[in-house]
PDB file of C-alpha atoms and ligand atoms in Angstrom:
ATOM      1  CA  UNK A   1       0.000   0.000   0.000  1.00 62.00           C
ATOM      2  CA  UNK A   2       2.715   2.466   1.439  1.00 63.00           C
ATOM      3  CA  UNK A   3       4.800   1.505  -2.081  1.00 65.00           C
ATOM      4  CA  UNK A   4       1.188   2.259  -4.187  1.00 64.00           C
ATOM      5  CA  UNK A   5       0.909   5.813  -2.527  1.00 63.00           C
ATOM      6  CA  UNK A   6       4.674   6.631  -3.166  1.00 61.00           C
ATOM      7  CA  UNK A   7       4.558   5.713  -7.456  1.00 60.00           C
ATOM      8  CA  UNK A   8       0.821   7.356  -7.147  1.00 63.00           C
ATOM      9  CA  UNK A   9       2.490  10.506  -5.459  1.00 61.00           C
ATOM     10  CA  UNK A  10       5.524  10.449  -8.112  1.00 59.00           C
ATOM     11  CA  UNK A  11       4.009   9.883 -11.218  1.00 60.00           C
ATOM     12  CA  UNK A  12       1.418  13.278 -10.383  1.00 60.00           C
ATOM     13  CA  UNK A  13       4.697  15.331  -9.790  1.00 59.00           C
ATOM     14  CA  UNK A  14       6.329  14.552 -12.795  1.00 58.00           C
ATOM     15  CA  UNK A  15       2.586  14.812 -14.971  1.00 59.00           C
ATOM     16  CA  UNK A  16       2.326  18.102 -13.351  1.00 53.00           C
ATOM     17  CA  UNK A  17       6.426  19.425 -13.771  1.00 51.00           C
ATOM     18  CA  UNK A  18       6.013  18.520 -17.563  1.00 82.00           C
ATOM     19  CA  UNK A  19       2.292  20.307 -17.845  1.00 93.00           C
ATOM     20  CA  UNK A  20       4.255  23.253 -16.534  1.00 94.00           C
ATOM     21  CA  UNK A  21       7.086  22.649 -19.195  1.00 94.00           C
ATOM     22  CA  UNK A  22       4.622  22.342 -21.736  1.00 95.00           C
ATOM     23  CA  UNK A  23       3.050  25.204 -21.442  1.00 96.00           C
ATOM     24  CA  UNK A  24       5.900  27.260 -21.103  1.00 96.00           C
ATOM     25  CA  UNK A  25       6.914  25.599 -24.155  1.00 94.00           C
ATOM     26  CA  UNK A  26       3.658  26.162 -26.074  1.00 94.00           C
ATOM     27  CA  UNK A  27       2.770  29.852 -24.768  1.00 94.00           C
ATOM     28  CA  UNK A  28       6.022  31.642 -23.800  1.00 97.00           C
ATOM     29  CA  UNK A  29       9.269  30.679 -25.430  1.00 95.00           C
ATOM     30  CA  UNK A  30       8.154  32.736 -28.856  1.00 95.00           C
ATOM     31  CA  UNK A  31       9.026  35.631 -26.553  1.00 97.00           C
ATOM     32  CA  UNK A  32      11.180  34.576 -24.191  1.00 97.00           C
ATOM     33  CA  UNK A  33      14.256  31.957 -25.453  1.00 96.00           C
ATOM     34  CA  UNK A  34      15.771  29.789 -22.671  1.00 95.00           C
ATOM     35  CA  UNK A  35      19.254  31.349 -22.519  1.00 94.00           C
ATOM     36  CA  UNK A  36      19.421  34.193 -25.047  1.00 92.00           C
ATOM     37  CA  UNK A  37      17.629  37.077 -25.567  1.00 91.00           C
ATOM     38  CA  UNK A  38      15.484  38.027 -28.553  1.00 90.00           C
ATOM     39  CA  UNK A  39      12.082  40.027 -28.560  1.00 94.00           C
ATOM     40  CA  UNK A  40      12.396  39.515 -24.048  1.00 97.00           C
ATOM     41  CA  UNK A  41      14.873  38.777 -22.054  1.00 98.00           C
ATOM     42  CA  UNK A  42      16.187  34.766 -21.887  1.00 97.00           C
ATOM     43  CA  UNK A  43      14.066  33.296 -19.192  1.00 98.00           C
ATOM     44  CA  UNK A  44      16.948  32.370 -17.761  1.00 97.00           C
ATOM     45  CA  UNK A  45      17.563  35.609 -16.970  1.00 97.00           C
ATOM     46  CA  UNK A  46      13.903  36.086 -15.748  1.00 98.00           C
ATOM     47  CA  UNK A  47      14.684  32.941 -13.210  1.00 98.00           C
ATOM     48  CA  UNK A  48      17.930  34.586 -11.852  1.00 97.00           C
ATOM     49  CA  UNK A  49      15.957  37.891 -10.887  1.00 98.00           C
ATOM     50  CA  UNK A  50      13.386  36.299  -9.279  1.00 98.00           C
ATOM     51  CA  UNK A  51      15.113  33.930  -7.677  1.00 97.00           C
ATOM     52  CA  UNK A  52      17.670  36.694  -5.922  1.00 97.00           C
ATOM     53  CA  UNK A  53      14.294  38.552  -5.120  1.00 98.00           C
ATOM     54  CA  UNK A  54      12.393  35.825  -3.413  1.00 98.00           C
ATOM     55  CA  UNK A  55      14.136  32.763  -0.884  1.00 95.00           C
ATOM     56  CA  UNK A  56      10.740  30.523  -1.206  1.00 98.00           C
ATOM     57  CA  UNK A  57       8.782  28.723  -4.307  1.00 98.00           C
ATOM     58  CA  UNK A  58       6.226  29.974  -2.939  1.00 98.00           C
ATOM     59  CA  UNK A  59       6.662  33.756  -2.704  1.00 98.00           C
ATOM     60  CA  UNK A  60       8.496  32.980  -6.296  1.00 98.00           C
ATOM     61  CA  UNK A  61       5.185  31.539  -7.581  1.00 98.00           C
ATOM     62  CA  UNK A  62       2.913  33.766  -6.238  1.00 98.00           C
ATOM     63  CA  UNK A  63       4.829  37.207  -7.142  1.00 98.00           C
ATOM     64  CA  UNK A  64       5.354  35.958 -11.036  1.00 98.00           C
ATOM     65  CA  UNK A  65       1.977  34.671 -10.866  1.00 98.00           C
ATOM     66  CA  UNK A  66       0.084  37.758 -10.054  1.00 97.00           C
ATOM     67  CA  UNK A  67       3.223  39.820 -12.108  1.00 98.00           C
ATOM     68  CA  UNK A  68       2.181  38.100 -15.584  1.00 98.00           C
ATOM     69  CA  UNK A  69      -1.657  38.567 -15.369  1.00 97.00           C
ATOM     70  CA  UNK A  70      -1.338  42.065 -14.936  1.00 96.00           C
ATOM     71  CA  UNK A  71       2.257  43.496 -16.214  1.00 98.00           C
ATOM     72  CA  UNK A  72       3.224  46.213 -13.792  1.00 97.00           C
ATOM     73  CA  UNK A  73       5.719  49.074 -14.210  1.00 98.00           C
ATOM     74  CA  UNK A  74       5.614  49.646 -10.716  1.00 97.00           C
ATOM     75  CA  UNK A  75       6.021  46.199  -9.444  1.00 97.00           C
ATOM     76  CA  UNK A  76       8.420  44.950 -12.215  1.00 98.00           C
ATOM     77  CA  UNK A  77      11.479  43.257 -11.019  1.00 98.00           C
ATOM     78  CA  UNK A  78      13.214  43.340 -14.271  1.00 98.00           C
ATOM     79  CA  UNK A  79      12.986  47.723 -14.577  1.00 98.00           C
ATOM     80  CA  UNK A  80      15.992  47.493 -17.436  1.00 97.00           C
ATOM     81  CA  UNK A  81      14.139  44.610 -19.439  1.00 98.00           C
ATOM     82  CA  UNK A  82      11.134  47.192 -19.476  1.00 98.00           C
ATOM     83  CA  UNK A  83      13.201  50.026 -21.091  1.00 97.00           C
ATOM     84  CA  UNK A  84      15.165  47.676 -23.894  1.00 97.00           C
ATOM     85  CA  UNK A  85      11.753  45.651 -24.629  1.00 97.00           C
ATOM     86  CA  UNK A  86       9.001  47.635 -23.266  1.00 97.00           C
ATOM     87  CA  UNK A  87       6.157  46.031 -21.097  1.00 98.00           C
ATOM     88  CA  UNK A  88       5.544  42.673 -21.604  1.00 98.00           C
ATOM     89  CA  UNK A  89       1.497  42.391 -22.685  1.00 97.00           C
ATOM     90  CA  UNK A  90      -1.139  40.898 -20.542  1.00 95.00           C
ATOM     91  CA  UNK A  91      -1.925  37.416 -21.979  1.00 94.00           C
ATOM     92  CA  UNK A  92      -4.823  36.789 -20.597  1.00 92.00           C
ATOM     93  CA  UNK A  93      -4.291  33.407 -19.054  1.00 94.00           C
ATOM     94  CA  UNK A  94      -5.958  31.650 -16.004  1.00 95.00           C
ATOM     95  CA  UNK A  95      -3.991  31.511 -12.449  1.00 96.00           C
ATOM     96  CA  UNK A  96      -3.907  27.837 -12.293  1.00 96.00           C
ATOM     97  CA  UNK A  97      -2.151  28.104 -15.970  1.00 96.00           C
ATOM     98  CA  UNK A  98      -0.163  30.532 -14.583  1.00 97.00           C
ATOM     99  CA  UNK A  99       0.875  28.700 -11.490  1.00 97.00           C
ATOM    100  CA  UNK A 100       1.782  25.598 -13.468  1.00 96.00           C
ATOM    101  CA  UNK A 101       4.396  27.904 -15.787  1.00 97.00           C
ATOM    102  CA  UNK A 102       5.786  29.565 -12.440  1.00 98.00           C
ATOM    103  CA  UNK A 103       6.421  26.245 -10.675  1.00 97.00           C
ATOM    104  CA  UNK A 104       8.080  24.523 -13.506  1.00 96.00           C
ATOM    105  CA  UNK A 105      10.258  27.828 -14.158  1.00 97.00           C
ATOM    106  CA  UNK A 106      11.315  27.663 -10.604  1.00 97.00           C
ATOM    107  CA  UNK A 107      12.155  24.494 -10.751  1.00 95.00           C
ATOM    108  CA  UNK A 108      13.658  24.257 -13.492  1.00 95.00           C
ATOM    109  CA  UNK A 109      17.059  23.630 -14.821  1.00 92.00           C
ATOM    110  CA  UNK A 110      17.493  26.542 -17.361  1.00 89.00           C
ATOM    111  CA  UNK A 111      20.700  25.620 -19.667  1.00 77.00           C
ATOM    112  CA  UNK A 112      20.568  25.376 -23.284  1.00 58.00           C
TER     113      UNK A 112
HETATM  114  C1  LIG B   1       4.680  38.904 -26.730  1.00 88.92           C
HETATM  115  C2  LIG B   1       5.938  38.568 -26.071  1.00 88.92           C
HETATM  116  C3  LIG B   1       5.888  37.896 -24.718  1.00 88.92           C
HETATM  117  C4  LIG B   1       5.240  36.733 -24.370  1.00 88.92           C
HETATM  118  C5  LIG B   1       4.363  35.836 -25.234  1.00 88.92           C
HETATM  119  C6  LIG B   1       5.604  36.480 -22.992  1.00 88.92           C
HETATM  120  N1  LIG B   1       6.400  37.475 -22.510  1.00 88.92           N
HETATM  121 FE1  LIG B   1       7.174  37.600 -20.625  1.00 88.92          FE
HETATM  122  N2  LIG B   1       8.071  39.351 -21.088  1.00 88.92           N
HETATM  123  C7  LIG B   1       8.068  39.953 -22.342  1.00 88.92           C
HETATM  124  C8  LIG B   1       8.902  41.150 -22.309  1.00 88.92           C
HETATM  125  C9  LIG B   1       9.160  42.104 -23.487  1.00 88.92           C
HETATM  126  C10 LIG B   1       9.415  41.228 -20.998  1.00 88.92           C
HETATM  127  C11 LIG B   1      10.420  42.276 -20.458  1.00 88.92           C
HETATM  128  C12 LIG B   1       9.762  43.549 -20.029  1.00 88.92           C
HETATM  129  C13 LIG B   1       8.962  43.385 -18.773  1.00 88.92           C
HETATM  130  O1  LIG B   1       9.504  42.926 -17.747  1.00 88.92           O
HETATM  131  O2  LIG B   1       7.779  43.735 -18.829  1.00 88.92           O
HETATM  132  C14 LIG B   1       8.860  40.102 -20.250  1.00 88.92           C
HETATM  133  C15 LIG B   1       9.083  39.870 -18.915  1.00 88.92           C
HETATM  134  C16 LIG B   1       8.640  38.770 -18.218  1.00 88.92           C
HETATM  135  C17 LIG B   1       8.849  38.549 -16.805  1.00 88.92           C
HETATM  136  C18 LIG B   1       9.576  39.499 -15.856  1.00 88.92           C
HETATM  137  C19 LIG B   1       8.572  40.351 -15.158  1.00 88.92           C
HETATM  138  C20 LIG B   1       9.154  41.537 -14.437  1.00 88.92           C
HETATM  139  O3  LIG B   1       9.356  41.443 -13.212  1.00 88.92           O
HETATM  140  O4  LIG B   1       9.368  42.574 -15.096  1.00 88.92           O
HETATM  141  C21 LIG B   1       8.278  37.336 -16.501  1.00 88.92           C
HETATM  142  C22 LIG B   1       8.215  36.685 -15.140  1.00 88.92           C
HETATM  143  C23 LIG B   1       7.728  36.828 -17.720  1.00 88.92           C
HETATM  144  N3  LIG B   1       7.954  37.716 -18.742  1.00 88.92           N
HETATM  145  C24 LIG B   1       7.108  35.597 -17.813  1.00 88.92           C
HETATM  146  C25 LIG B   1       6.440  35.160 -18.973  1.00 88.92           C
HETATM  147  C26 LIG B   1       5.724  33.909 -19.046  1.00 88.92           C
HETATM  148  C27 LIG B   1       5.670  32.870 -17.947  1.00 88.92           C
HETATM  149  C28 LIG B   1       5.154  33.853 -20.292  1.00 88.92           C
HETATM  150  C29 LIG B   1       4.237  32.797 -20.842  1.00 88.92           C
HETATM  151  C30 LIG B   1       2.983  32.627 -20.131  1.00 88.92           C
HETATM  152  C31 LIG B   1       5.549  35.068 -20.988  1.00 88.92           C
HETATM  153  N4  LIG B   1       6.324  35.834 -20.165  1.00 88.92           N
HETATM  154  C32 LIG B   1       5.174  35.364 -22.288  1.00 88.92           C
HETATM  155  C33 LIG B   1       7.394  39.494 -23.464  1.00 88.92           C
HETATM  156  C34 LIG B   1       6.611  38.370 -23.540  1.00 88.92           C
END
């Protein structure tokens, strides 16, 4: 039973890490390239300034999160990316799309 749970428990993490991947794949990377940048800055880049910003997935998450459904000036933590690209544009998604992209670009290992 115990070993059940466990392969139940791993197979949904790695479904939901590669929905995450996915979607980055299918709704991001036309702007954003992994490691260089083109029309926005490599998310790579994106990773590294969030990640010196915020010590938790969590606060990681929930900051990008609420950041991409409503692109801020204000609130930006990339202020240079905004003056050599200009504001990235609302894409209208859901927050549990959202939240999928955000985990997986946390986690993720960003190097090609
Ligand atoms: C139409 C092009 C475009 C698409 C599509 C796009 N972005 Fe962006 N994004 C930009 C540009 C340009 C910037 C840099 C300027 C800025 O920060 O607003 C940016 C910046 C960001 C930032 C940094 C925010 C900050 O603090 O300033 C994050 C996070 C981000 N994008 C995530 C995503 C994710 C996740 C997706 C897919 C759901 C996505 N972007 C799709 C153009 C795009």
């Amino acid at each position: 039973m115990k070993k059940l749970l466990l392969l139940a428990f791993f197979s949904f993490s790695l479904s939901a890490a590669s929905l995450g991947e996915t979607l980055f794949n299918g709704n991001c990377v036309t702007c954003h390239a992994i490691t260089s940048p083109n029309s926005a800055p490599a998310i790579q880049e994106v990773q590294h300034a969030y990640k010196k910003m915020f010590d938790t997935k969590e606060k990681f998450v929930a900051f990008m999160v609420n950041w991409i459904a409503q692109p801020n000036t204000k609130t930006t933590l990339m202020p240079e990316a905004i003056k050599k690209h200009g504001l990235m544009p609302s894409l209208g998604y859901d927050k549990e799309t959202l939240q999928e992209i955000a985990s997986y670009l946390y986690d993720a290992r960003l190097s090609q």
